[in-house]
């Protein structure tokens, strides 16, 4: 095994032990950010849901606390009211969105696993924001296809967040670009994919990381070349790319 591969494996193991999703080289620095700026200002419902999710066997799928904070502020900055989320899991990012929207704000939330969503639903209900959410169980693509075909949903969404099956990200983008309004924002999560986008060929990647890496690379290339949007890729959480529709 090369020195690069060993270093990559050591870092992956170190971050896994801490139990966070960060691309920062220093775990101590990431903990500093969490303990100084994130956890002290984290709404109590989000803290409760984060702690519930931490006990779930698939907790690596959840949005990190710092990314949840980022999404919550972003939605307030753009005055979002009508939003969509593809990939919900237990609902941490969904709750961050719901708390940021006005009382008459709406979120169309889609996920193939309602059981995970129902794990976080009591917290969402207790937070008083469940009325903002319309949850649909099942694949998102057929729903999006119907919305695009209807025509009445074109340009109606202020913000759309995608944290789902990476092999369909480009398929989502082809449809979402019509549904988000001009000036609206689409956020694609995991676009740095555990740092694997720059990993050498002999890097000891987990099977699921290696499998989806090419799809993430393809997405990043396509977004960078799409003249309909302007983009900003940020190393928050596992990487998030914001796409603002231009036309």
CSV table of C-alpha atoms in Angstrom, one decimal:
chain,number,residue,atom,x,y,z
A,1,UNK,CA,0.0,0.0,0.0
A,2,UNK,CA,1.4,3.5,-0.9
A,3,UNK,CA,2.1,6.1,1.7
A,4,UNK,CA,-0.8,8.2,0.2
A,5,UNK,CA,-3.2,5.3,0.6
A,6,UNK,CA,-2.0,4.7,4.2
A,7,UNK,CA,-2.5,8.4,5.0
A,8,UNK,CA,-6.0,8.3,3.4
A,9,UNK,CA,-7.0,5.3,5.4
A,10,UNK,CA,-5.7,6.7,8.7
A,11,UNK,CA,-7.6,9.9,8.2
A,12,UNK,CA,-10.8,8.1,7.2
A,13,UNK,CA,-10.5,6.0,10.4
A,14,UNK,CA,-9.7,9.0,12.6
A,15,UNK,CA,-12.8,10.9,11.3
A,16,UNK,CA,-15.0,7.8,11.7
A,17,UNK,CA,-14.0,7.5,15.3
A,18,UNK,CA,-15.0,11.0,16.0
A,19,UNK,CA,-18.3,10.3,14.4
A,20,UNK,CA,-18.6,13.4,12.2
A,21,UNK,CA,-18.8,14.3,8.5
A,22,UNK,CA,-16.1,16.9,7.9
A,23,UNK,CA,-13.4,17.4,5.3
A,24,UNK,CA,-11.3,19.4,7.7
A,25,UNK,CA,-7.8,18.0,8.3
A,26,UNK,CA,-8.1,18.6,12.0
A,27,UNK,CA,-10.7,16.9,14.2
A,28,UNK,CA,-9.9,19.3,17.0
A,29,UNK,CA,-10.7,22.2,14.7
A,30,UNK,CA,-14.0,20.7,13.7
A,31,UNK,CA,-15.0,20.1,17.3
A,32,UNK,CA,-14.1,23.7,18.0
A,33,UNK,CA,-16.5,24.9,15.3
A,34,UNK,CA,-19.2,22.6,16.7
A,35,UNK,CA,-18.7,23.5,20.3
A,36,UNK,CA,-18.2,27.2,19.8
A,37,UNK,CA,-20.6,28.1,17.0
A,38,UNK,CA,-23.0,25.3,16.3
A,39,UNK,CA,-24.1,23.4,19.4
A,40,UNK,CA,-24.7,26.5,21.6
A,41,UNK,CA,-27.1,28.0,18.9
A,42,UNK,CA,-28.7,24.7,17.8
A,43,UNK,CA,-32.4,24.8,18.4
A,44,UNK,CA,-33.6,22.3,21.0
A,45,UNK,CA,-35.7,20.3,18.6
A,46,UNK,CA,-32.7,19.9,16.2
A,47,UNK,CA,-30.5,18.8,19.1
A,48,UNK,CA,-33.1,16.2,20.2
A,49,UNK,CA,-33.4,14.8,16.7
A,50,UNK,CA,-29.7,14.7,16.2
A,51,UNK,CA,-29.3,12.7,19.4
A,52,UNK,CA,-32.1,10.3,18.4
A,53,UNK,CA,-30.5,9.9,15.0
A,54,UNK,CA,-27.1,9.2,16.5
A,55,UNK,CA,-28.5,5.9,17.9
A,56,UNK,CA,-29.8,4.8,14.4
A,57,UNK,CA,-27.6,2.2,12.6
A,58,UNK,CA,-27.5,4.3,9.5
A,59,UNK,CA,-26.6,7.6,11.3
A,60,UNK,CA,-23.8,8.3,8.8
A,61,UNK,CA,-26.7,9.3,6.4
A,62,UNK,CA,-27.8,12.3,8.5
A,63,UNK,CA,-26.9,15.9,7.7
A,64,UNK,CA,-24.2,17.2,10.0
A,65,UNK,CA,-25.0,19.8,12.6
A,66,UNK,CA,-22.9,22.5,11.0
A,67,UNK,CA,-24.6,21.9,7.6
A,68,UNK,CA,-28.0,22.0,9.3
A,69,UNK,CA,-27.1,25.4,10.7
A,70,UNK,CA,-25.9,26.6,7.3
A,71,UNK,CA,-29.1,25.5,5.6
A,72,UNK,CA,-31.2,27.1,8.2
A,73,UNK,CA,-29.5,30.5,7.8
A,74,UNK,CA,-29.4,30.2,4.0
A,75,UNK,CA,-33.1,29.7,3.8
A,76,UNK,CA,-33.7,32.8,5.9
A,77,UNK,CA,-31.2,34.8,3.8
A,78,UNK,CA,-33.1,34.0,0.5
A,79,UNK,CA,-36.5,34.4,2.2
A,80,UNK,CA,-37.5,30.9,1.0
A,81,UNK,CA,-41.2,29.9,1.4
A,82,UNK,CA,-41.8,27.1,-1.0
A,83,UNK,CA,-39.2,24.3,-0.9
A,84,UNK,CA,-38.5,20.7,-1.7
A,85,UNK,CA,-36.3,18.0,-0.2
A,86,UNK,CA,-35.3,14.8,-1.9
A,87,UNK,CA,-33.9,12.3,0.7
A,88,UNK,CA,-35.2,12.9,4.2
A,89,UNK,CA,-33.8,10.1,6.4
A,90,UNK,CA,-34.9,11.0,10.0
A,91,UNK,CA,-35.5,14.6,9.0
A,92,UNK,CA,-32.7,16.6,10.5
A,93,UNK,CA,-32.2,18.8,7.5
A,94,UNK,CA,-36.0,18.8,7.0
A,95,UNK,CA,-36.4,20.2,10.5
A,96,UNK,CA,-33.7,22.8,9.9
A,97,UNK,CA,-35.7,23.9,6.8
A,98,UNK,CA,-39.1,23.9,8.5
A,99,UNK,CA,-37.8,26.0,11.4
A,100,UNK,CA,-36.4,28.6,8.9
A,101,UNK,CA,-39.6,28.9,6.8
A,102,UNK,CA,-42.4,31.3,7.7
A,103,UNK,CA,-45.5,29.8,9.3
A,104,UNK,CA,-47.2,29.4,5.9
A,105,UNK,CA,-44.1,27.9,4.3
A,106,UNK,CA,-44.2,24.6,2.5
A,107,UNK,CA,-41.9,21.7,2.0
A,108,UNK,CA,-42.5,18.8,-0.4
A,109,UNK,CA,-40.4,16.0,1.2
A,110,UNK,CA,-39.7,12.7,-0.6
A,111,UNK,CA,-38.0,9.6,0.6
A,112,UNK,CA,-38.3,5.8,-0.1
A,113,UNK,CA,-38.3,5.0,3.6
A,114,UNK,CA,-41.2,6.4,5.6
A,115,UNK,CA,-40.1,4.5,8.7
A,116,UNK,CA,-37.0,6.6,9.1
A,117,UNK,CA,-39.0,9.8,8.7
A,118,UNK,CA,-41.4,8.6,11.3
A,119,UNK,CA,-38.5,8.3,13.8
A,120,UNK,CA,-38.1,12.0,13.7
A,121,UNK,CA,-41.7,13.0,13.2
A,122,UNK,CA,-42.6,13.3,16.9
A,123,UNK,CA,-39.8,15.8,17.3
A,124,UNK,CA,-41.0,17.8,14.2
A,125,UNK,CA,-44.5,17.7,15.5
A,126,UNK,CA,-43.4,18.9,19.0
A,127,UNK,CA,-41.5,21.7,17.3
A,128,UNK,CA,-44.8,22.9,15.8
A,129,UNK,CA,-43.7,22.8,12.2
A,130,UNK,CA,-45.2,19.5,10.9
A,131,UNK,CA,-48.0,21.4,9.1
A,132,UNK,CA,-45.4,22.8,6.7
A,133,UNK,CA,-44.4,19.4,5.5
A,134,UNK,CA,-46.0,17.2,2.8
A,135,UNK,CA,-44.3,13.8,2.9
A,136,UNK,CA,-44.4,11.5,0.0
A,137,UNK,CA,-43.0,7.9,0.3
A,138,UNK,CA,-41.4,6.4,-2.8
A,139,UNK,CA,-39.0,7.3,-5.6
A,140,UNK,CA,-38.8,11.0,-6.4
A,141,UNK,CA,-38.3,10.8,-10.1
A,142,UNK,CA,-41.9,9.7,-11.0
A,143,UNK,CA,-43.2,12.6,-8.9
A,144,UNK,CA,-40.9,15.0,-10.6
A,145,UNK,CA,-41.8,13.8,-14.0
A,146,UNK,CA,-45.5,14.4,-13.3
A,147,UNK,CA,-44.8,17.8,-11.9
A,148,UNK,CA,-42.8,18.8,-15.0
A,149,UNK,CA,-45.5,17.4,-17.3
A,150,UNK,CA,-48.2,19.3,-15.5
A,151,UNK,CA,-46.4,22.6,-16.2
A,152,UNK,CA,-48.0,24.4,-13.3
A,153,UNK,CA,-45.1,23.8,-11.0
A,154,UNK,CA,-42.5,25.3,-13.3
A,155,UNK,CA,-40.4,28.0,-11.5
A,156,UNK,CA,-42.4,27.7,-8.3
A,157,UNK,CA,-39.7,26.5,-5.8
A,158,UNK,CA,-37.5,28.9,-3.9
A,159,UNK,CA,-35.1,26.2,-2.7
A,160,UNK,CA,-34.6,22.5,-3.3
A,161,UNK,CA,-32.3,20.3,-1.3
A,162,UNK,CA,-31.1,16.9,-2.6
A,163,UNK,CA,-29.5,14.3,-0.4
A,164,UNK,CA,-30.5,11.0,-1.9
A,165,UNK,CA,-29.3,8.4,-4.4
A,166,UNK,CA,-26.1,9.8,-6.0
A,167,UNK,CA,-26.5,7.8,-9.1
A,168,UNK,CA,-29.7,9.8,-9.9
A,169,UNK,CA,-28.4,13.3,-9.1
A,170,UNK,CA,-28.1,14.2,-12.8
A,171,UNK,CA,-31.5,12.8,-13.4
A,172,UNK,CA,-32.9,15.0,-10.6
A,173,UNK,CA,-31.0,18.1,-12.0
A,174,UNK,CA,-32.6,17.7,-15.4
A,175,UNK,CA,-36.0,18.0,-13.8
A,176,UNK,CA,-35.4,20.3,-10.9
A,177,UNK,CA,-33.9,23.1,-13.1
A,178,UNK,CA,-37.4,23.6,-14.5
A,179,UNK,CA,-39.1,23.5,-11.1
A,180,UNK,CA,-36.8,26.0,-9.2
A,181,UNK,CA,-37.6,29.6,-9.9
A,182,UNK,CA,-35.1,31.9,-11.7
A,183,UNK,CA,-33.0,33.2,-8.8
A,184,UNK,CA,-33.9,30.2,-6.7
A,185,UNK,CA,-31.3,27.7,-5.3
A,186,UNK,CA,-30.8,24.0,-5.6
A,187,UNK,CA,-28.4,22.4,-3.1
A,188,UNK,CA,-26.8,19.1,-3.8
A,189,UNK,CA,-25.3,17.3,-0.8
A,190,UNK,CA,-22.2,15.1,-0.7
A,191,UNK,CA,-20.5,16.6,-3.7
A,192,UNK,CA,-17.1,16.0,-2.2
A,193,UNK,CA,-18.1,12.4,-1.3
A,194,UNK,CA,-15.8,11.7,1.7
A,195,UNK,CA,-13.0,13.4,-0.1
A,196,UNK,CA,-12.9,10.6,-2.6
A,197,UNK,CA,-13.2,12.9,-5.6
A,198,UNK,CA,-9.5,13.5,-5.4
A,199,UNK,CA,-8.5,10.0,-4.0
A,200,UNK,CA,-5.7,8.2,-5.9
A,201,UNK,CA,-6.7,4.9,-7.6
A,202,UNK,CA,-5.2,2.7,-4.9
A,203,UNK,CA,-6.9,4.6,-2.0
A,204,UNK,CA,-8.7,2.1,0.4
A,205,UNK,CA,-12.2,3.4,-0.2
A,206,UNK,CA,-15.3,1.7,1.2
A,207,UNK,CA,-17.3,-0.1,-1.5
A,208,UNK,CA,-20.3,2.3,-1.4
A,209,UNK,CA,-17.9,5.3,-1.6
A,210,UNK,CA,-16.0,3.8,-4.6
A,211,UNK,CA,-19.3,2.9,-6.3
A,212,UNK,CA,-20.9,6.3,-6.1
A,213,UNK,CA,-17.7,8.3,-6.7
A,214,UNK,CA,-18.0,8.3,-10.5
A,215,UNK,CA,-21.6,9.6,-10.3
A,216,UNK,CA,-20.5,12.4,-8.0
A,217,UNK,CA,-17.6,13.3,-10.3
A,218,UNK,CA,-20.0,13.3,-13.3
A,219,UNK,CA,-22.4,15.6,-11.5
A,220,UNK,CA,-19.7,18.0,-10.5
A,221,UNK,CA,-18.5,18.2,-14.0
A,222,UNK,CA,-22.0,18.7,-15.4
A,223,UNK,CA,-22.9,21.4,-12.9
A,224,UNK,CA,-19.7,23.3,-13.6
A,225,UNK,CA,-20.5,23.4,-17.3
A,226,UNK,CA,-24.3,24.2,-17.0
A,227,UNK,CA,-24.9,27.7,-18.4
A,228,UNK,CA,-28.3,27.9,-16.8
A,229,UNK,CA,-26.9,28.1,-13.3
A,230,UNK,CA,-24.1,29.8,-11.3
A,231,UNK,CA,-22.5,27.5,-8.6
A,232,UNK,CA,-20.7,27.6,-5.4
A,233,UNK,CA,-19.2,24.4,-3.9
A,234,UNK,CA,-18.5,24.5,-0.2
A,235,UNK,CA,-16.6,22.1,2.1
A,236,UNK,CA,-19.4,22.0,4.6
A,237,UNK,CA,-20.3,18.6,5.9
A,238,UNK,CA,-19.5,16.2,3.1
A,239,UNK,CA,-19.5,19.0,0.5
A,240,UNK,CA,-22.5,20.9,-0.7
A,241,UNK,CA,-22.9,22.6,-4.1
A,242,UNK,CA,-25.3,25.5,-4.4
A,243,UNK,CA,-26.8,26.2,-7.8
A,244,UNK,CA,-28.6,29.5,-8.5
A,245,UNK,CA,-30.8,29.4,-11.5
A,246,UNK,CA,-30.0,32.1,-14.0
A,247,UNK,CA,-32.5,31.5,-16.8
